[in-house]
Amino acid sequence: MTESVNEKADVMKVPVPNLALGMYVAAIDHQGRVNVTNPGQIKDRQAIDKLVRNGIEYVWVDVERSAPECGLRPKQEPEKIIRLTRDQSQEKAKRLMSEAKDLVKKVLSETFEGKAVKVEPFEALADKMLESVMLDADAFKCISALRSKDAYLLEHSINVAFLLVTFGRYLKLKRSVLKQLAVGGILHDIGKVRVNNRILHKPGRLTPEEFEHMKLHQVYAQEILAETEDLSQISRDVCLMHHEKLDGKGYPNGLKGEEISLHGRMSCIVDIFDALTATRCYKEAMSPAAAFKILLSLTPFHLDERLVYEFIRCVGVYPVGSLVQLSDGRVGIVWEAKDRDALHPVIKTFYSVKHKHYTEVAMVDLLKSELHIERGVSPSSLDVDPTPFY
């Protein structure tokens, strides 16, 4: 078997006398031919002596697979491990959410006045969002679950960005792509600044004429983004494709099938899910489980079926921040799910459905408890407001 290992960036040609213990020999250079037999790390001096005896002058060494102590790779500073308590993470997530709302509010106002959108502040915000997700995703999920009826546009934009980052991370997309998804998510409804306020905030079902006007927000978005410099294609796809449908019946461009990119398809799913699970002036929030059923009903003509199933697996049947009822009648917030299966998160309980009153706040670890989750609960079905317990 032969292979052009010299084309690989992580492989280097090394004279045999310069070999050291721990170097990974990927191939030997013999009479102009690269021969890949018995690759592996050099364990002892005898292996080097054998190469010399066989008249081998050069070998190809795989830098990445060589031991750190052999000196091929620069010594790296040990990573600083930052460990925050959950309260600290929660507080940090609150500050980030507040900062994000202020930025979106400012940019919406400036865009309404006709000013061009500057991408840099959104990129800085996206970096902070990524850092927050990497350090403690559960804390950010709980904060993003707090919704208010009067701030839907702001919260929806930020939550779509956060969900896109979470989904993209689950799909193992690169960090640079996650950042572009976040920027696109924050900006995805930018065209709504030009929609008639009476229609945008109407507390009820839109008439066909009003809906046609509402759909114009994507036409306005195209106009706004055409004047926006330094916005990546991925961010543009998130902004301009989240109302497209696989069967070509979406808007603004009636894109069909493969014309909708992966990032556009992801934004379609995330946008609908967040809208369904949000409280609006004209409707109550839906439980994640109910929203998943609707997402599945929209496949395959509207949404990408494979991606919908991946999204459900990513978010989980009982997402962090959602409300559940336990088998003893207590209601609580799904508080922690990292490194756990979907049915055994930590639940922060605060209310009893059976006795119709608040209970002492308690953390219930379902990995160590006989209790189990009975069902997901929508906030509207409770007689109390769960907000203070987040």
XYZ file of C-alpha atoms in Angstrom:
390
model
C 0.000 0.000 0.000
C 1.376 3.428 -0.889
C 0.239 6.886 0.064
C 1.315 10.481 -0.606
C 1.779 11.379 3.005
C 3.900 14.397 2.146
C 0.707 16.144 1.028
C -0.664 16.043 4.577
C -0.031 19.194 6.588
C 0.570 17.309 9.844
C 3.250 14.964 8.429
C 6.936 15.960 8.106
C 10.014 14.336 6.585
C 12.655 13.594 9.251
C 16.218 12.233 8.802
C 16.526 8.893 10.657
C 19.431 10.106 12.911
C 17.114 12.892 14.165
C 14.363 10.522 15.298
C 13.379 10.525 18.981
C 11.353 8.189 21.165
C 7.607 8.884 20.924
C 7.668 10.110 17.312
C 4.959 8.486 15.199
C 6.443 7.069 11.997
C 3.665 7.113 9.410
C 5.829 5.937 6.508
C 9.413 5.342 5.341
C 11.009 6.992 2.354
C 12.745 4.234 0.443
C 14.287 4.703 -3.032
C 11.931 7.542 -3.789
C 8.853 5.481 -2.817
C 6.771 6.168 0.295
C 6.018 2.821 1.887
C 3.384 2.736 4.678
C 3.961 -0.539 6.469
C 3.832 -0.902 10.264
C 3.122 2.755 11.206
C 3.396 3.599 14.917
C 5.259 5.422 17.695
C 8.956 4.660 18.251
C 9.114 2.813 21.572
C 12.886 2.119 21.837
C 16.309 2.842 20.285
C 16.355 -0.576 18.598
C 13.607 0.571 16.205
C 15.787 3.489 15.068
C 18.873 1.217 14.766
C 16.862 -1.174 12.597
C 15.971 1.664 10.189
C 19.670 2.620 9.945
C 20.697 -1.023 9.268
C 18.119 -1.216 6.483
C 19.617 1.828 4.802
C 16.623 4.083 5.432
C 17.706 7.746 5.434
C 14.353 9.490 5.886
C 10.941 8.728 7.388
C 7.632 10.572 7.466
C 6.504 11.504 10.987
C 2.887 12.314 11.917
C 3.199 15.329 14.238
C -0.315 15.096 15.735
C 0.035 11.424 16.664
C 3.525 11.823 18.121
C 3.940 11.970 21.900
C 4.103 15.547 23.317
C 7.435 14.847 25.051
C 9.263 14.089 21.787
C 9.516 17.843 21.142
C 7.695 18.139 17.797
C 4.732 20.053 19.175
C 5.116 23.339 21.048
C 4.303 23.041 24.732
C 0.880 24.409 25.448
C -0.055 26.291 28.532
C -2.500 24.227 30.574
C -6.011 25.541 29.988
C -7.385 27.651 32.748
C -10.430 25.851 34.095
C -13.158 28.301 34.980
C -15.772 26.888 37.288
C -18.714 29.069 38.206
C -21.480 28.140 40.601
C -24.929 27.807 39.063
C -26.022 31.074 40.710
C -23.041 32.883 39.149
C -23.747 31.340 35.734
C -27.409 32.292 36.041
C -26.516 35.874 36.959
C -24.079 36.067 34.038
C -26.733 34.716 31.657
C -29.220 37.354 32.931
C -26.732 40.149 32.260
C -26.021 38.778 28.783
C -29.748 38.527 27.996
C -30.257 42.119 29.140
C -27.293 43.319 27.074
C -28.604 41.424 24.037
C -32.082 42.982 24.390
C -30.580 46.475 24.654
C -28.475 45.930 21.529
C -31.376 44.543 19.476
C -33.625 47.411 20.657
C -30.974 49.975 19.683
C -30.361 48.462 16.239
C -34.107 48.102 15.508
C -34.536 51.771 16.390
C -31.585 52.840 14.206
C -32.775 50.656 11.310
C -36.242 52.215 11.591
C -34.529 55.605 11.171
C -32.832 54.338 7.992
C -29.310 53.774 9.374
C -27.249 50.866 8.040
C -26.793 47.821 10.304
C -23.262 47.380 11.657
C -22.308 43.722 12.126
C -19.440 44.103 14.651
C -21.600 44.597 17.794
C -23.568 41.447 16.909
C -20.383 39.456 16.430
C -19.163 40.581 19.870
C -22.522 39.580 21.376
C -22.389 36.223 19.545
C -18.937 35.550 21.058
C -20.315 36.174 24.556
C -23.301 33.948 23.828
C -21.010 31.115 22.696
C -18.872 31.510 25.814
C -21.975 31.357 28.008
C -23.235 28.218 26.255
C -19.828 26.511 26.547
C -19.473 27.351 30.258
C -23.003 26.545 31.421
C -25.657 25.961 28.760
C -28.264 25.016 31.392
C -28.078 28.462 33.029
C -28.658 30.224 29.713
C -31.530 27.854 28.857
C -33.291 28.743 32.111
C -32.906 32.473 31.536
C -34.085 32.216 27.930
C -37.177 30.313 29.133
C -38.345 33.456 30.942
C -40.706 35.153 28.518
C -42.750 38.335 28.721
C -45.709 39.125 26.461
C -44.566 42.687 25.724
C -40.990 41.914 24.632
C -41.635 39.095 22.165
C -39.687 40.529 19.220
C -36.543 41.117 21.314
C -36.690 37.810 23.190
C -37.596 35.799 20.104
C -34.542 37.073 18.203
C -32.187 36.227 21.066
C -33.761 32.831 21.733
C -33.598 31.887 18.050
C -29.889 32.770 18.112
C -29.344 30.698 21.247
C -31.296 27.715 19.889
C -29.351 27.854 16.624
C -26.060 27.775 18.553
C -27.322 24.863 20.669
C -28.544 22.985 17.594
C -25.375 23.720 15.616
C -23.212 22.551 18.482
C -25.225 19.324 18.664
C -24.635 18.831 14.919
C -20.875 19.354 15.599
C -20.587 22.443 13.407
C -17.414 24.545 13.739
C -17.264 27.373 16.267
C -16.908 29.933 13.452
C -20.177 28.626 11.965
C -21.925 28.759 15.375
C -20.958 32.421 15.640
C -22.442 33.176 12.205
C -25.621 31.283 13.141
C -25.917 33.416 16.294
C -25.514 36.673 14.342
C -28.122 35.513 11.815
C -30.499 34.508 14.591
C -30.268 37.875 16.343
C -30.923 39.680 13.044
C -33.434 37.255 11.541
C -36.528 39.451 12.097
C -34.854 42.781 11.268
C -37.429 43.441 8.502
C -40.234 43.726 11.067
C -39.144 47.299 11.902
C -40.882 48.376 8.686
C -44.104 46.421 9.308
C -47.169 48.385 10.383
C -47.178 48.380 14.206
C -50.920 47.810 14.382
C -50.506 44.563 12.440
C -47.240 43.545 14.132
C -48.801 43.734 17.600
C -52.386 42.790 16.756
C -53.798 40.669 19.638
C -55.535 38.126 17.423
C -55.537 36.260 14.121
C -54.457 38.319 11.095
C -56.783 38.747 8.131
C -55.460 37.457 4.755
C -54.614 41.067 3.772
C -52.809 41.702 7.061
C -50.872 38.454 6.713
C -49.712 39.489 3.220
C -48.458 42.739 4.735
C -46.720 40.830 7.564
C -44.948 38.643 4.965
C -43.378 41.808 3.560
C -40.992 41.829 6.531
C -38.814 39.404 4.563
C -38.805 41.704 1.523
C -37.802 44.568 3.830
C -35.106 42.313 5.349
C -33.625 41.733 1.879
C -33.458 45.490 1.338
C -31.880 46.143 4.752
C -29.320 43.324 4.433
C -28.373 44.408 0.897
C -26.922 47.529 2.549
C -25.307 45.606 5.432
C -21.568 45.134 4.971
C -19.506 42.198 6.311
C -22.503 39.932 6.975
C -21.566 36.331 6.159
C -23.580 34.134 3.792
C -24.530 31.816 6.668
C -25.977 34.743 8.648
C -27.834 35.927 5.525
C -29.297 32.457 4.957
C -30.610 32.366 8.537
C -32.196 35.798 8.095
C -33.669 35.344 4.637
C -34.637 31.658 4.539
C -36.491 31.077 7.814
C -39.887 31.363 6.078
C -38.990 29.308 3.004
C -40.517 25.807 2.563
C -39.047 22.698 0.980
C -42.026 22.448 -1.399
C -41.362 25.971 -2.711
C -44.476 27.526 -1.137
C -42.586 29.704 1.344
C -41.464 33.324 1.071
C -39.876 35.723 0.117
C -38.271 33.855 -2.803
C -40.225 30.569 -3.033
C -36.989 28.564 -2.723
C -37.374 24.822 -3.132
C -35.542 21.709 -1.847
C -31.761 22.002 -2.193
C -32.037 25.745 -2.837
C -32.529 26.109 0.937
C -29.164 25.690 2.670
C -28.578 23.629 5.830
C -28.432 26.828 7.902
C -31.652 28.096 6.312
C -33.393 24.780 7.092
C -32.177 24.939 10.694
C -33.550 28.461 11.090
C -36.993 27.378 9.754
C -37.251 24.757 12.528
C -35.899 26.925 15.328
C -38.041 29.958 14.419
C -41.278 27.936 14.514
C -40.359 26.088 17.729
C -39.556 29.294 19.608
C -42.709 31.033 18.365
C -44.868 28.088 19.501
C -43.302 27.904 22.983
C -43.511 31.663 23.619
C -46.330 33.513 25.372
C -47.824 36.155 23.076
C -50.387 38.868 23.630
C -52.906 36.679 21.753
C -51.885 33.135 22.775
C -50.429 31.140 25.636
C -47.119 29.302 25.418
C -47.217 25.717 24.180
C -45.305 22.927 25.907
C -42.180 21.718 24.025
C -43.798 18.279 23.490
C -46.825 19.868 21.787
C -44.519 22.057 19.680
C -42.533 18.980 18.577
C -45.767 17.391 17.290
C -46.446 20.449 15.147
C -42.879 20.482 13.804
C -43.240 16.819 12.794
C -46.591 17.537 11.121
C -44.804 20.101 8.923
C -42.437 17.488 7.471
C -41.469 16.793 4.749
C -43.269 19.437 2.652
C -42.231 22.413 4.796
C -39.439 21.316 7.156
C -36.511 18.929 6.689
C -37.642 15.701 8.410
C -34.139 14.462 9.337
C -33.235 17.834 10.857
C -36.503 17.998 12.834
C -35.708 14.640 14.468
C -32.153 15.831 15.174
C -33.548 19.036 16.720
C -35.905 17.064 18.985
C -32.995 14.894 20.121
C -30.886 18.020 20.677
C -33.457 19.941 22.737
C -34.784 16.887 24.567
C -38.326 15.898 25.466
C -38.086 17.945 28.675
C -35.777 20.874 27.843
C -33.956 22.762 30.598
C -36.155 25.698 31.613
C -39.419 23.905 30.827
C -42.005 22.951 33.464
C -42.819 19.368 34.425
C -45.088 17.597 36.897
C -43.538 14.818 38.991
C -45.258 11.597 40.039
C -45.910 13.006 43.557
C -47.898 15.945 42.137
C -45.159 18.563 42.560
C -44.388 20.932 39.684
C -40.904 22.178 38.969
C -38.468 23.632 36.468
C -36.115 21.298 34.598
C -32.957 22.761 36.092
C -29.997 20.676 35.003
C -29.579 18.108 32.234
C -25.876 18.115 31.340
C -24.453 14.587 30.923
C -27.859 13.046 31.761
C -30.447 11.155 29.768
C -33.690 12.947 28.886
C -35.798 11.329 31.627
C -33.492 11.990 34.604
C -32.686 15.705 34.904
C -32.514 17.698 38.149
C -35.878 19.365 38.873
C -36.330 22.531 40.954
C -39.765 22.007 42.556
C -41.866 24.876 43.947
C -45.587 24.017 43.698
C -48.018 21.166 44.376
C -50.826 20.580 41.877
C -52.466 18.158 44.304
C -52.676 20.671 47.180
C -52.859 23.818 45.037
C -50.182 25.719 46.964
C -46.498 26.577 46.903
C -44.091 24.092 48.450
C -40.652 24.593 49.891
C -38.212 24.902 46.975
C -36.282 21.643 46.587
C -33.848 20.175 44.080
C -34.916 16.670 43.047
C -32.257 14.593 41.282
C -34.210 11.999 39.309
C -31.105 9.804 39.057
C -31.287 9.353 42.827
C -35.049 9.508 43.371
C -37.948 7.072 43.124
C -39.967 9.863 41.496
C -40.366 10.281 37.754
C -41.703 12.914 35.350
C -45.435 12.489 34.847
C -45.826 15.056 32.061
C -44.646 18.350 30.645
C -46.648 21.375 31.796
C -47.356 24.620 29.932
C -47.127 27.757 32.134
C -50.703 28.727 31.216
C -52.088 25.534 32.783
C -50.779 26.547 36.215
C -52.647 28.776 38.648
C -49.361 30.425 39.604
C -46.514 32.319 37.969
C -43.270 30.290 37.909
C -41.111 33.311 36.991
C -39.715 34.042 40.509
C -38.253 30.528 40.717
C -35.975 30.862 37.667
